[in-house]
Coordinates of C-alpha atoms in Angstrom, one line a residue:
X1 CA 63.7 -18.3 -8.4
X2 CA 64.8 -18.7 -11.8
X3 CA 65.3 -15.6 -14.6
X4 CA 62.8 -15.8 -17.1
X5 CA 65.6 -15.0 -19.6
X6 CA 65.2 -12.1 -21.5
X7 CA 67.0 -10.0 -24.6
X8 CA 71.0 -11.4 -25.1
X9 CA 72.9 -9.1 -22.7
X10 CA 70.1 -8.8 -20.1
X11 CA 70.4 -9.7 -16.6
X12 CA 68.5 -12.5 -15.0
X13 CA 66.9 -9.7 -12.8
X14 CA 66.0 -8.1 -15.5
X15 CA 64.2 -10.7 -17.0
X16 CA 62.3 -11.8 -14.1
X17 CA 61.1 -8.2 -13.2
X18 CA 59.8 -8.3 -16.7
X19 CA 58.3 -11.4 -16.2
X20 CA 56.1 -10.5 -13.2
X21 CA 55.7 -6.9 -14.7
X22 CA 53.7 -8.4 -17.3
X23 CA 52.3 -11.1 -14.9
X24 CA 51.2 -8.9 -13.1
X25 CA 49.3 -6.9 -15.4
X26 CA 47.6 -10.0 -16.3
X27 CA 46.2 -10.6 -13.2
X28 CA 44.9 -7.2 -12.6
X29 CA 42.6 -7.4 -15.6
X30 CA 41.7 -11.0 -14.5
X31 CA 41.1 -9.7 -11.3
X32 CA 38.8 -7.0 -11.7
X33 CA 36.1 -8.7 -13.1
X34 CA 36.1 -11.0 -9.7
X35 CA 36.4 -8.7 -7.3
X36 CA 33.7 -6.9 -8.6
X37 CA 31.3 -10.3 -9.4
X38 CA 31.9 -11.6 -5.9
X39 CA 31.0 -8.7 -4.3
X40 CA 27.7 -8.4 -6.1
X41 CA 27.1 -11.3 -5.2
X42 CA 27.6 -11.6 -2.2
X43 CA 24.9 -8.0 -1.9
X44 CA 27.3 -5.2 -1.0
X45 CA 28.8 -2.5 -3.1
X46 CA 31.2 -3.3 -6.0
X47 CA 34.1 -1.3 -3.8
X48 CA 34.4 -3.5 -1.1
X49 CA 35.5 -6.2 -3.5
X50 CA 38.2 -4.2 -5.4
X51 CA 39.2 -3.5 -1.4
X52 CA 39.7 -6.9 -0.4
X53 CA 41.5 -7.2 -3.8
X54 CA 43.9 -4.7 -2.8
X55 CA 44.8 -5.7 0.3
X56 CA 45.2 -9.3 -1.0
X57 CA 48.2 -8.2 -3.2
X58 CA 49.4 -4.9 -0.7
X59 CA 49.1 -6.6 2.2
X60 CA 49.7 -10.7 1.8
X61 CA 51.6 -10.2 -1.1
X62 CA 54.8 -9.2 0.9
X63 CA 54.4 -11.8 3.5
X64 CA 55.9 -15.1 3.5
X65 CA 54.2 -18.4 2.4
X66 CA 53.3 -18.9 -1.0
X67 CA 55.5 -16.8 -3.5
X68 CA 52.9 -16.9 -6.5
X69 CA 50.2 -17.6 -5.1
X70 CA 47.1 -14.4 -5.5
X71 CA 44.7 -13.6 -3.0
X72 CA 41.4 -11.8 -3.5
X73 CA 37.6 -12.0 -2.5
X74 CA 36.6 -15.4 -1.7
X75 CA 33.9 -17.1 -4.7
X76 CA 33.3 -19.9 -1.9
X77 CA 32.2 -17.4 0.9
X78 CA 29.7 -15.7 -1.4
X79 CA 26.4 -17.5 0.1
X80 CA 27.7 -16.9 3.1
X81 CA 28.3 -13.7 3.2
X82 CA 25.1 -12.7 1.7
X83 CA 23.4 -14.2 4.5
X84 CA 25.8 -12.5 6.9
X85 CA 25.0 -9.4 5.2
X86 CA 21.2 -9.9 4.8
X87 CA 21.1 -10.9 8.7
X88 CA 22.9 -9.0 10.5
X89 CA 24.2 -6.0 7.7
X90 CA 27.2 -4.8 6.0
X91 CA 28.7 -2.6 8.8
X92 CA 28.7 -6.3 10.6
X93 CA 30.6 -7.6 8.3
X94 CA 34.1 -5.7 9.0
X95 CA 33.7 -7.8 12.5
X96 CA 33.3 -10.9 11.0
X97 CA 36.1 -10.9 8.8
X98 CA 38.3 -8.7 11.6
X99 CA 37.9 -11.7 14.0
X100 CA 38.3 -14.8 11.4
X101 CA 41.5 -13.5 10.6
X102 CA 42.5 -13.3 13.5
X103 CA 41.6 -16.8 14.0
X104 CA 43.5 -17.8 11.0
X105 CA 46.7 -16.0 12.7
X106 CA 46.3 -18.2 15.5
X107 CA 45.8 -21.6 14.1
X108 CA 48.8 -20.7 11.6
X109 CA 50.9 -20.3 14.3
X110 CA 50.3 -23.3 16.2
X111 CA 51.0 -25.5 13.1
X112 CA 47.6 -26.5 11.9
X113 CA 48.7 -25.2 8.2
X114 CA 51.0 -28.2 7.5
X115 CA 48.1 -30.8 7.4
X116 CA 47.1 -29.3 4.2
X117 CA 50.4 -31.2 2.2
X118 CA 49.0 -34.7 2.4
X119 CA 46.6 -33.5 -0.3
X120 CA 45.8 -35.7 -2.8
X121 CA 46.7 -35.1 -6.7
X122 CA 43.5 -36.7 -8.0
X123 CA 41.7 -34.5 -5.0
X124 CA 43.0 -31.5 -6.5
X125 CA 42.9 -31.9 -10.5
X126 CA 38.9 -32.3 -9.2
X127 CA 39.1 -28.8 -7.6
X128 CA 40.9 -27.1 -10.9
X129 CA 38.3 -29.1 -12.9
X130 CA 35.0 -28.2 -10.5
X131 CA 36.2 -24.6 -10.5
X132 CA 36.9 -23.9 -14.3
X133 CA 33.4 -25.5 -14.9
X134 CA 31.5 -23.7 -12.6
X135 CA 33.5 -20.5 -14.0
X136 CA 32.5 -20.9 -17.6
X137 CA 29.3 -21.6 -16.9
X138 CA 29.0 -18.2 -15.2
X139 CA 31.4 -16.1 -17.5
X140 CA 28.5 -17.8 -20.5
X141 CA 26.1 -15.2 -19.5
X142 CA 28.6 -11.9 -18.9
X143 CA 29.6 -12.7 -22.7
X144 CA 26.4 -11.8 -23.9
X145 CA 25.6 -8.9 -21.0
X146 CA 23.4 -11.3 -19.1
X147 CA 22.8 -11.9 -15.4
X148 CA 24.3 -15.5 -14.1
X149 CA 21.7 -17.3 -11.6
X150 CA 23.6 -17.8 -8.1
X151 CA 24.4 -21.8 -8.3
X152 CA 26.6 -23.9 -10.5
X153 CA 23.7 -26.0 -11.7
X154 CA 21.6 -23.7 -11.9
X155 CA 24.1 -21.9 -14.3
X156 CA 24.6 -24.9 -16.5
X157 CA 21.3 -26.1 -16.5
X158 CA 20.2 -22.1 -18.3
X159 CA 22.5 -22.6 -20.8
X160 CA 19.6 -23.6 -23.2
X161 CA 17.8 -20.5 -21.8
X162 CA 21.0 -17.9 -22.2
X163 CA 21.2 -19.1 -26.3
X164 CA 17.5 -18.2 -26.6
X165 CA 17.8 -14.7 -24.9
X166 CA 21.1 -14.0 -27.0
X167 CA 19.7 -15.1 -30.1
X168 CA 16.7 -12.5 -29.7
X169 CA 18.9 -9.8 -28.8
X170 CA 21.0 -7.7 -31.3
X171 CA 23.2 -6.0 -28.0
X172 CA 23.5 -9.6 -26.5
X173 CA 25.4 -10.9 -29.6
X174 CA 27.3 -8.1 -30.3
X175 CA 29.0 -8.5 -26.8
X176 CA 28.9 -12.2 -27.6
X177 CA 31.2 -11.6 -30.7
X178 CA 33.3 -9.0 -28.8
X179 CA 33.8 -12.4 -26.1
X180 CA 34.7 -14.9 -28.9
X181 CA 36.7 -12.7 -30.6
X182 CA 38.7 -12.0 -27.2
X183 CA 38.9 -15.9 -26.9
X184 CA 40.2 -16.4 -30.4
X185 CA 42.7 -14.2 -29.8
X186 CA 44.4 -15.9 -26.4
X187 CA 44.3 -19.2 -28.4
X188 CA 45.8 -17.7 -31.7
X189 CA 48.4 -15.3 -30.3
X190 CA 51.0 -17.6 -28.6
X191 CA 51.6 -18.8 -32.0
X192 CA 53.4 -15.6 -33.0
X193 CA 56.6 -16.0 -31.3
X194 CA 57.5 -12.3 -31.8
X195 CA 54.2 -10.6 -30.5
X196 CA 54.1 -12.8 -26.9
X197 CA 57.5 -11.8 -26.6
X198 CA 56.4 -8.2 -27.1
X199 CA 52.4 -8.6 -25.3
X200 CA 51.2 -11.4 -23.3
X201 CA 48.4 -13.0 -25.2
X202 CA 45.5 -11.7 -22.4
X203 CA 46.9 -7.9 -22.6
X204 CA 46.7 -8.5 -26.3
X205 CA 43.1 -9.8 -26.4
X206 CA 41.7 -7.5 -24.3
X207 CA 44.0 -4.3 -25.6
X208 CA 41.8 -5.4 -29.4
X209 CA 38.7 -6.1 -27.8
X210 CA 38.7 -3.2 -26.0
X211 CA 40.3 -0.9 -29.0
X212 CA 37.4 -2.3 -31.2
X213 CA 34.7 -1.4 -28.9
X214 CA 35.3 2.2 -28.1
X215 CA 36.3 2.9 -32.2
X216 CA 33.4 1.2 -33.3
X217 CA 31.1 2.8 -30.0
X218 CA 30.0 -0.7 -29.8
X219 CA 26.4 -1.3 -27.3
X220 CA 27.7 -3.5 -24.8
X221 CA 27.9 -3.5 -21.1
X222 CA 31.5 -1.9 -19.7
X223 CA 32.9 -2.0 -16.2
X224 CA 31.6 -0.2 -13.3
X225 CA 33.5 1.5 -10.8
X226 CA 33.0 4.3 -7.9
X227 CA 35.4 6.0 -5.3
X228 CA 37.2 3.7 -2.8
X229 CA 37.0 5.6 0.0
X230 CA 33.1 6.4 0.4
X231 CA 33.1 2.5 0.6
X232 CA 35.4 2.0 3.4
X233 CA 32.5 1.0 6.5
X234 CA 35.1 0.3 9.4
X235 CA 33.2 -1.8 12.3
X236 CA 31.8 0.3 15.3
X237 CA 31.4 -0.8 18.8
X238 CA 28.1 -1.3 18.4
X239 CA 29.0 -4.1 15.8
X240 CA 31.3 -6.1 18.0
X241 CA 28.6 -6.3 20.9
X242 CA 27.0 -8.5 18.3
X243 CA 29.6 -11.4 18.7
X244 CA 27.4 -12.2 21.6
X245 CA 25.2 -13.8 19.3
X246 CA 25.2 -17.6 18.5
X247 CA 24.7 -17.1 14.8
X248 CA 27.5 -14.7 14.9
X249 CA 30.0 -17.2 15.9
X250 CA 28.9 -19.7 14.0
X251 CA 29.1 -17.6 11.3
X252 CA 32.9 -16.1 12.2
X253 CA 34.0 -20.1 12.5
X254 CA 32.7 -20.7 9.1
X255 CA 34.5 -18.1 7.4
X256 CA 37.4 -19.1 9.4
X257 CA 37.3 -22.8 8.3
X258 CA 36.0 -22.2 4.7
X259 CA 38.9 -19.3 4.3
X260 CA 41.7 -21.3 5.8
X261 CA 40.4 -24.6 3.7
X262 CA 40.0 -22.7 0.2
X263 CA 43.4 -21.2 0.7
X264 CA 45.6 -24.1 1.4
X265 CA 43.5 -26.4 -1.2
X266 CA 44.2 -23.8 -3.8
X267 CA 48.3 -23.4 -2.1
X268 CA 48.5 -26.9 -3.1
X269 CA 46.9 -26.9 -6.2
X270 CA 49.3 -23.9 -7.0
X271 CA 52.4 -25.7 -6.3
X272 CA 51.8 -28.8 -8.8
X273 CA 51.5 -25.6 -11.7
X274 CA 55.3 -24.4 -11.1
X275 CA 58.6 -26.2 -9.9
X276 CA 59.8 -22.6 -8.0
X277 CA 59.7 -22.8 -4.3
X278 CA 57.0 -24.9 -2.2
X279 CA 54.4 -23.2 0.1
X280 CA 55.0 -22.7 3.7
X281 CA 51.5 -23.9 4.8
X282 CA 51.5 -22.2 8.1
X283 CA 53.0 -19.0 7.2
X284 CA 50.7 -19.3 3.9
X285 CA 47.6 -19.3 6.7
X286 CA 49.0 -16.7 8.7
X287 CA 49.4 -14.3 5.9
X288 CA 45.7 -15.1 4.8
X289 CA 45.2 -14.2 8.3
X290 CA 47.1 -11.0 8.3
X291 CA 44.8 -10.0 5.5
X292 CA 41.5 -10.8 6.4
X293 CA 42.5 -9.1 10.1
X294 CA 43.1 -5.7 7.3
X295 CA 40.0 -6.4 5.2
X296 CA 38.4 -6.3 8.5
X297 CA 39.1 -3.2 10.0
X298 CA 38.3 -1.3 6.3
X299 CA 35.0 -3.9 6.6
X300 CA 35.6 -5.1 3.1
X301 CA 34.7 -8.6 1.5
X302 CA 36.5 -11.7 3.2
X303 CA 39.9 -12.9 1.8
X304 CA 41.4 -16.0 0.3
X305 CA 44.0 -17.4 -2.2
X306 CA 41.9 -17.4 -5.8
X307 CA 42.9 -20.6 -7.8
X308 CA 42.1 -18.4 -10.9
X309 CA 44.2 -15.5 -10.5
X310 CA 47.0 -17.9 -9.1
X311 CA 46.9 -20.0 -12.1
X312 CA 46.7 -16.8 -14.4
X313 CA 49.9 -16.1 -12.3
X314 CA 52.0 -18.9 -13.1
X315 CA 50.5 -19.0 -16.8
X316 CA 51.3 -15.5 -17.5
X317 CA 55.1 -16.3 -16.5
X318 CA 55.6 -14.7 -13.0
X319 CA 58.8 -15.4 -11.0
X320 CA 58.6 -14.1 -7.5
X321 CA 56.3 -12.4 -5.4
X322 CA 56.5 -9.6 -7.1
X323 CA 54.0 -9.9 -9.9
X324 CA 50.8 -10.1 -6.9
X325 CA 52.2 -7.2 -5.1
X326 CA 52.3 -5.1 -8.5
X327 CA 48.5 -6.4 -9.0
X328 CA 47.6 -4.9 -6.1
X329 CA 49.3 -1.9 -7.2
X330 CA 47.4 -1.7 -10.6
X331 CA 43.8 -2.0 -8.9
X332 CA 44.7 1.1 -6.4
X333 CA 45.9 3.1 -9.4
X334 CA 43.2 2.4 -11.9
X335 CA 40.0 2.4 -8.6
X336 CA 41.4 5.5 -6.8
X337 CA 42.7 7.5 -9.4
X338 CA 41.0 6.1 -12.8
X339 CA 38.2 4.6 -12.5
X340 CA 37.0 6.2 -15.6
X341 CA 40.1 3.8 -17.7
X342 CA 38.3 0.5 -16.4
X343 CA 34.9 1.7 -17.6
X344 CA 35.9 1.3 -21.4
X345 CA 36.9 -2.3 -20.7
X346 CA 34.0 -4.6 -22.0
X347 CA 32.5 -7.0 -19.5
X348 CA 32.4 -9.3 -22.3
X349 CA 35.7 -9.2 -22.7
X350 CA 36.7 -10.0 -19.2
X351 CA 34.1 -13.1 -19.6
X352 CA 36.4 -14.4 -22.9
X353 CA 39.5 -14.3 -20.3
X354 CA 38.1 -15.6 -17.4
X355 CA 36.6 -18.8 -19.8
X356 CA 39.7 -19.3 -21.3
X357 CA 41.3 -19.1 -18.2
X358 CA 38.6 -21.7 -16.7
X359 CA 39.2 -24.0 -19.6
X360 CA 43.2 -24.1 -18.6
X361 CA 41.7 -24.9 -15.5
X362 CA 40.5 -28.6 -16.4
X363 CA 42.3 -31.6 -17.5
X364 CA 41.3 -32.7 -20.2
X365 CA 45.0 -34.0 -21.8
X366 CA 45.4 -36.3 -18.3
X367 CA 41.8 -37.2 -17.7
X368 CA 41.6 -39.9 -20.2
X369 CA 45.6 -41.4 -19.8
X370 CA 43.9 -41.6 -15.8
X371 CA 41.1 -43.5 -16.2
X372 CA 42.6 -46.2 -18.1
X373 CA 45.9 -46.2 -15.9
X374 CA 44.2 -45.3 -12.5
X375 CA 40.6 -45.2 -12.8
X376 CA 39.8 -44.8 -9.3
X377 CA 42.2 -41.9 -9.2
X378 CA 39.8 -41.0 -12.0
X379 CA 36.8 -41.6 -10.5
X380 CA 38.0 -39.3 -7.2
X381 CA 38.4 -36.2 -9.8
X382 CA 35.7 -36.9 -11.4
X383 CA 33.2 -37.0 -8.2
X384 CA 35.2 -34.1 -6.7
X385 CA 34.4 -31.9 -9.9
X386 CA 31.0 -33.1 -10.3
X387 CA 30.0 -32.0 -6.2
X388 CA 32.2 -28.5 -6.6
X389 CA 29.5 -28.0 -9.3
X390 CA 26.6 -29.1 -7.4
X391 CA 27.4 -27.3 -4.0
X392 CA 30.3 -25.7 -3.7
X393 CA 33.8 -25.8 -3.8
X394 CA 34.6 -26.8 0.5
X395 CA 31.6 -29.3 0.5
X396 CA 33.1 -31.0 -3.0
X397 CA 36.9 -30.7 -2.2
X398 CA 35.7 -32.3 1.5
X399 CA 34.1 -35.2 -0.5
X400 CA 36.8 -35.6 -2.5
X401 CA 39.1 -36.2 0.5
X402 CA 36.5 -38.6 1.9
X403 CA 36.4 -40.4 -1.4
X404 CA 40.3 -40.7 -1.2
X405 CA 40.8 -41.6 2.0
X406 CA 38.1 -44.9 1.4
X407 CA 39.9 -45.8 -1.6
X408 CA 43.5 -45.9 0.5
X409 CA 42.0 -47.4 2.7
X410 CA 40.2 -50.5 0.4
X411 CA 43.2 -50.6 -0.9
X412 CA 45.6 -51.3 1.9
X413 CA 42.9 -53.4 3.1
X414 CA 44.5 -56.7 1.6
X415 CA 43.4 -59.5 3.4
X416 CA 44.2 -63.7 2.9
X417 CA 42.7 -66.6 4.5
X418 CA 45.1 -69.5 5.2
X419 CA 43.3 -72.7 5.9
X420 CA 44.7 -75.8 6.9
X421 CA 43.0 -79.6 7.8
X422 CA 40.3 -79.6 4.8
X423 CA 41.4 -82.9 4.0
X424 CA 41.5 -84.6 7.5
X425 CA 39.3 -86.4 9.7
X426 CA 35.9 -85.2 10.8
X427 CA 36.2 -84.9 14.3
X428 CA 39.5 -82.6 13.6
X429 CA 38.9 -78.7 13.7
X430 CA 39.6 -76.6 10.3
X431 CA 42.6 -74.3 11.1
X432 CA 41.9 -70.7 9.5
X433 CA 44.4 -68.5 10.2
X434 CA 44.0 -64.6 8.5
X435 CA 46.8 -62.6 7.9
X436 CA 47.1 -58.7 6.6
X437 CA 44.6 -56.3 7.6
X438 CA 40.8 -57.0 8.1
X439 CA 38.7 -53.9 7.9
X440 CA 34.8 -53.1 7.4
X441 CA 35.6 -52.8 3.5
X442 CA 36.8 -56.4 3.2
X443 CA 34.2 -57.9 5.3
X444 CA 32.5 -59.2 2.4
X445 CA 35.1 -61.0 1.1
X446 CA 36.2 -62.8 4.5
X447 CA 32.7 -63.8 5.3
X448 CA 32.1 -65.2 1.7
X449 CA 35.2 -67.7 2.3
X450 CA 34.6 -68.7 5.4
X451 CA 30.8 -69.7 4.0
X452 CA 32.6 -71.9 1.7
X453 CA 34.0 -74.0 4.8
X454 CA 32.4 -77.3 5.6
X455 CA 29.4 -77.2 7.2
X456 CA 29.9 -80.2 9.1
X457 CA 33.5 -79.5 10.6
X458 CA 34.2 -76.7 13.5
X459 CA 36.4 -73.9 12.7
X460 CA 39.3 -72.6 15.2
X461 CA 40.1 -69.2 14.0
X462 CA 43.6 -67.3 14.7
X463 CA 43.8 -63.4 13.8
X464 CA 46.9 -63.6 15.5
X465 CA 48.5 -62.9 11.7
X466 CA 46.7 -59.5 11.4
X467 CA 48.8 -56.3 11.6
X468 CA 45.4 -54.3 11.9
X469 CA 41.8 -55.4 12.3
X470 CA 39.2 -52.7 13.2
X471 CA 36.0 -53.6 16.1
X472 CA 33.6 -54.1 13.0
X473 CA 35.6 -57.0 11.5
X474 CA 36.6 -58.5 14.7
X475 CA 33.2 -58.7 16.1
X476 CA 31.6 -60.0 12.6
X477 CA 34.2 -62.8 12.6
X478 CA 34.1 -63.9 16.0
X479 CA 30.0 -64.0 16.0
X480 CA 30.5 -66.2 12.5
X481 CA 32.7 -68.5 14.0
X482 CA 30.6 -68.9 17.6
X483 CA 27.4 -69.4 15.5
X484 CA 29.4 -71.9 12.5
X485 CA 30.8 -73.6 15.9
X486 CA 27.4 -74.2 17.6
X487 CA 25.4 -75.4 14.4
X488 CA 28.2 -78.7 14.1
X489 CA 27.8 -79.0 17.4
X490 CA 24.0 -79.3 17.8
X491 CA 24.1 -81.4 14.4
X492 CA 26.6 -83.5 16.4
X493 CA 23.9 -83.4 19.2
X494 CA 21.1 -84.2 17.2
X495 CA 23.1 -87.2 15.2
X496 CA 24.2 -88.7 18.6
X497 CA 20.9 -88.8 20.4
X498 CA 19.6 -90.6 17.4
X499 CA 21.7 -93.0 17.0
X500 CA 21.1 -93.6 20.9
X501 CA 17.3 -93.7 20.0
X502 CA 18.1 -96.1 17.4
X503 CA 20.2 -98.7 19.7
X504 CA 17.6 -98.6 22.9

């Protein structure tokens, strides 16, 4: 990796362990508010998402795959882990997680990770996009202290709502300044050369916010946090005779698919935001594996790469591996030994971070450049955005891929009709002869020329040309051409037997 520079006389190492210092430091206090929101809502105890946090920069941190890359609890498994929990309890939940890792170990090592890398661009722009949507929306009600409903639209569709509540409430705007003001201050600061040098703009926001709040003993809501270890639920034996269980399995291969998917999308996405060294998919999966099998066994909060903390990696400047290790570091320290120093940190001003983040996250310089150069690559991001803000991110990056694959395909789909013997005599055949490839999508067009054939004339049709046709076409094509074939030659019927009539 490269040095991130540094003071005249510095080593490159030097810089770049100063680089992921801070990095690092940036992700911790971008992290904690996630941990701690996914596990809420996902119904079990603040703690077990800090946990999973931990292990995601103790435990896959040192392992191979992606170098800057962050992993924490999983905002895509929250509904289903809520349900896991409701159904079958928390102490269940160490089992779940224990086995999907496991199963992510597995399909790592037989090679499944590398299909991920024929991901399209447009495919993921629309995941960055649908994810820093959804994330505003949400971080709009912890600026002003107020609970976020569970699903993106429902989120953005109480906007009108949130401004009324705020508006009424003196406590609810103070916490909204103390957001706007943290906001103002990650947009302003990288304009003084000297102070980023010195403070990375989030450290710097949320260093004022917080600095302003505890002077001023400011009425806003502050983070939460209890001991570690009276968390800690590792699974019994009594929980693994529940695998027996249909629901349980399909529940284990959901987190297993969703995990591994959400991971590798966001590996992807990750590596299009730096030019240092390219994922390993596979070993990528099997470190996500490795910790999930470790979140598992302390029956924490299931375990993928977070776009948000990955981009707030690269952003911040980090250089190696490094800066998520240290991360993981900072949320032991600060949860085991002071948790008392993350309860003067104002929620709100983890909400300005996270919504500046999430407005990183969209593309709003390329979108426009896009549609007029590639609008279907548009229209893919687009759709893909709108559906991880409908449902959730899996279900809207999976129509996204279906969305792209059609589009390939339409467009390698090109298809010409060559036709020859228009011009001669009626009792001569038309020659049609189509080359290229003839698939479902460019039916249509095929059928419409071949309706603009005489009527009158029989048609002899060669797909001999065609590098690919698919059953669809093929069938279509050879029932037009029987039933175009047997019209001319019943109206050849017909005009003979009259003309017989007509001479007896």
């Amino acid at each position: 990796m490269r040095g991130a520079g540094g003071a005249a006389g510095s080593s490159p190492g030097a810089g770049t362990f100063r680089a992921d210092f801070t990095a690092s430091l940036v992700v911790f206090l971008v992290a904690v508010p996630l941990c701690v929101g996914v596990a809420v809502a996902s119904g079990v105890p603040a703690e077990l998402g800090l946990i999973t946090g931990i292990v995601g920069g103790l435990v896959t941190g040192f392992l191979p795959g992606s170098s800057l890359q962050v992993s924490g609890p999983a905002a895509g498994l929250t509904v289903l882990v809520y349900e896991a929990v409701q159904e079958y309890g928390v102490a269940a939940l160490g089992v779940l997680v224990l086995i999907s890792g496991l199963l992510q170990l597995a399909m790592g090592a037989l090679g499944f990770g590398r299909w991920f890398r024929a991901i399209s661009l447009a495919v993921v722009q629309g995941m960055l996009a649908g994810i820093g949507l959804v994330l505003i929306a949400g971080q709009l009600y912890a600026l002003g202290d107020m609970k976020a409903p569970s699903s993106g639209l429902d989120k953005i569709f109480g906007i009108p709502g949130l401004i009324s509540d705020v508006a009424g409430s003196s406590d609810s705007l103070t916490a909204v300044a103390i957001g706007v003001g943290t906001i103002l201050v990650l947009v302003f600061w990288p304009r003084f050369k000297q102070g980023v040098k010195i403070l990375p703009a989030p450290l710097a926001a949320v260093a004022l916010a917080t600095i302003a709040t505890v002077s001023l003993d400011l009425p806003v809501a502050r983070v939460e946090v209890k001991g570690l270890l009276e968390a800690i639920q590792p699974p019994g034996i009594g929980e693994f005779t529940q695998l027996a269980e249909v629901g349980m399995i399909g529940t284990v291969l959901a987190f297993t698919l969703i995990a591994s998917a959400e991971s590798l999308f966001s590996a992807a996405a990750v590596d299009r935001l730096h030019d240092g060294p390219r994922t390993e998919y596979d070993k990528e999966l099997m470190a996500q594996g490795a910790g999930n099998a470790v979140c598992g066994v302390l029956g924490a909060l299931p375990m993928t790469a977070v776009i948000v903390r990955s981009s707030a990696n690269v952003f911040a400047g980090a250089k190696t591996k490094l800066s998520r290790i240290l991360h993981g570091v900072w949320l032991l320290v600060f949860a085991v030994l002071f948790p008392s120093a993350l309860g003067i940190i104002p929620i709100a001003t983890l909400a300005g971070v996270l919504v500046h983040a999430g407005w990183k996250l969209i593309p709003t310089k390329d979108l426009l450049p896009l549609w007029r150069e590639r609008r279907g690559e548009a229209i893919i991001l687009i759709v893909t955005a709108g559906a991880i803000v409908t449902t959730d991110m899996f279900e809207g990056v999976i129509i996204g891929l279906l969305l792209s694959v059609i589009k390939t395909a339409w467009e390698t789909s090109h298809v010409h009709i060559d036709v020859k013997g228009r011009d001669a005599a009626d009792d001569q055949p038309i020659k049609v002869r189509v080359l290229g490839n003839a698939t479902f999508l460019r039916l249509p067009k095929l059928l419409d020329e071949l309706e603009g054939l005489p009527r009158e004339r029989t048609v002899e049709l060669d797909l001999r040309g065609l590098r690919h046709v698919d059953h669809a076409c093929e069938m279509a094509l050879a029932t037009w051409t029987e039933r175009h074939n047997a019209v001319v030659h019943h109206a050849e019927t017909s005009e003979a037997e009259a003309d017989a009539k007509v001479l007896a």
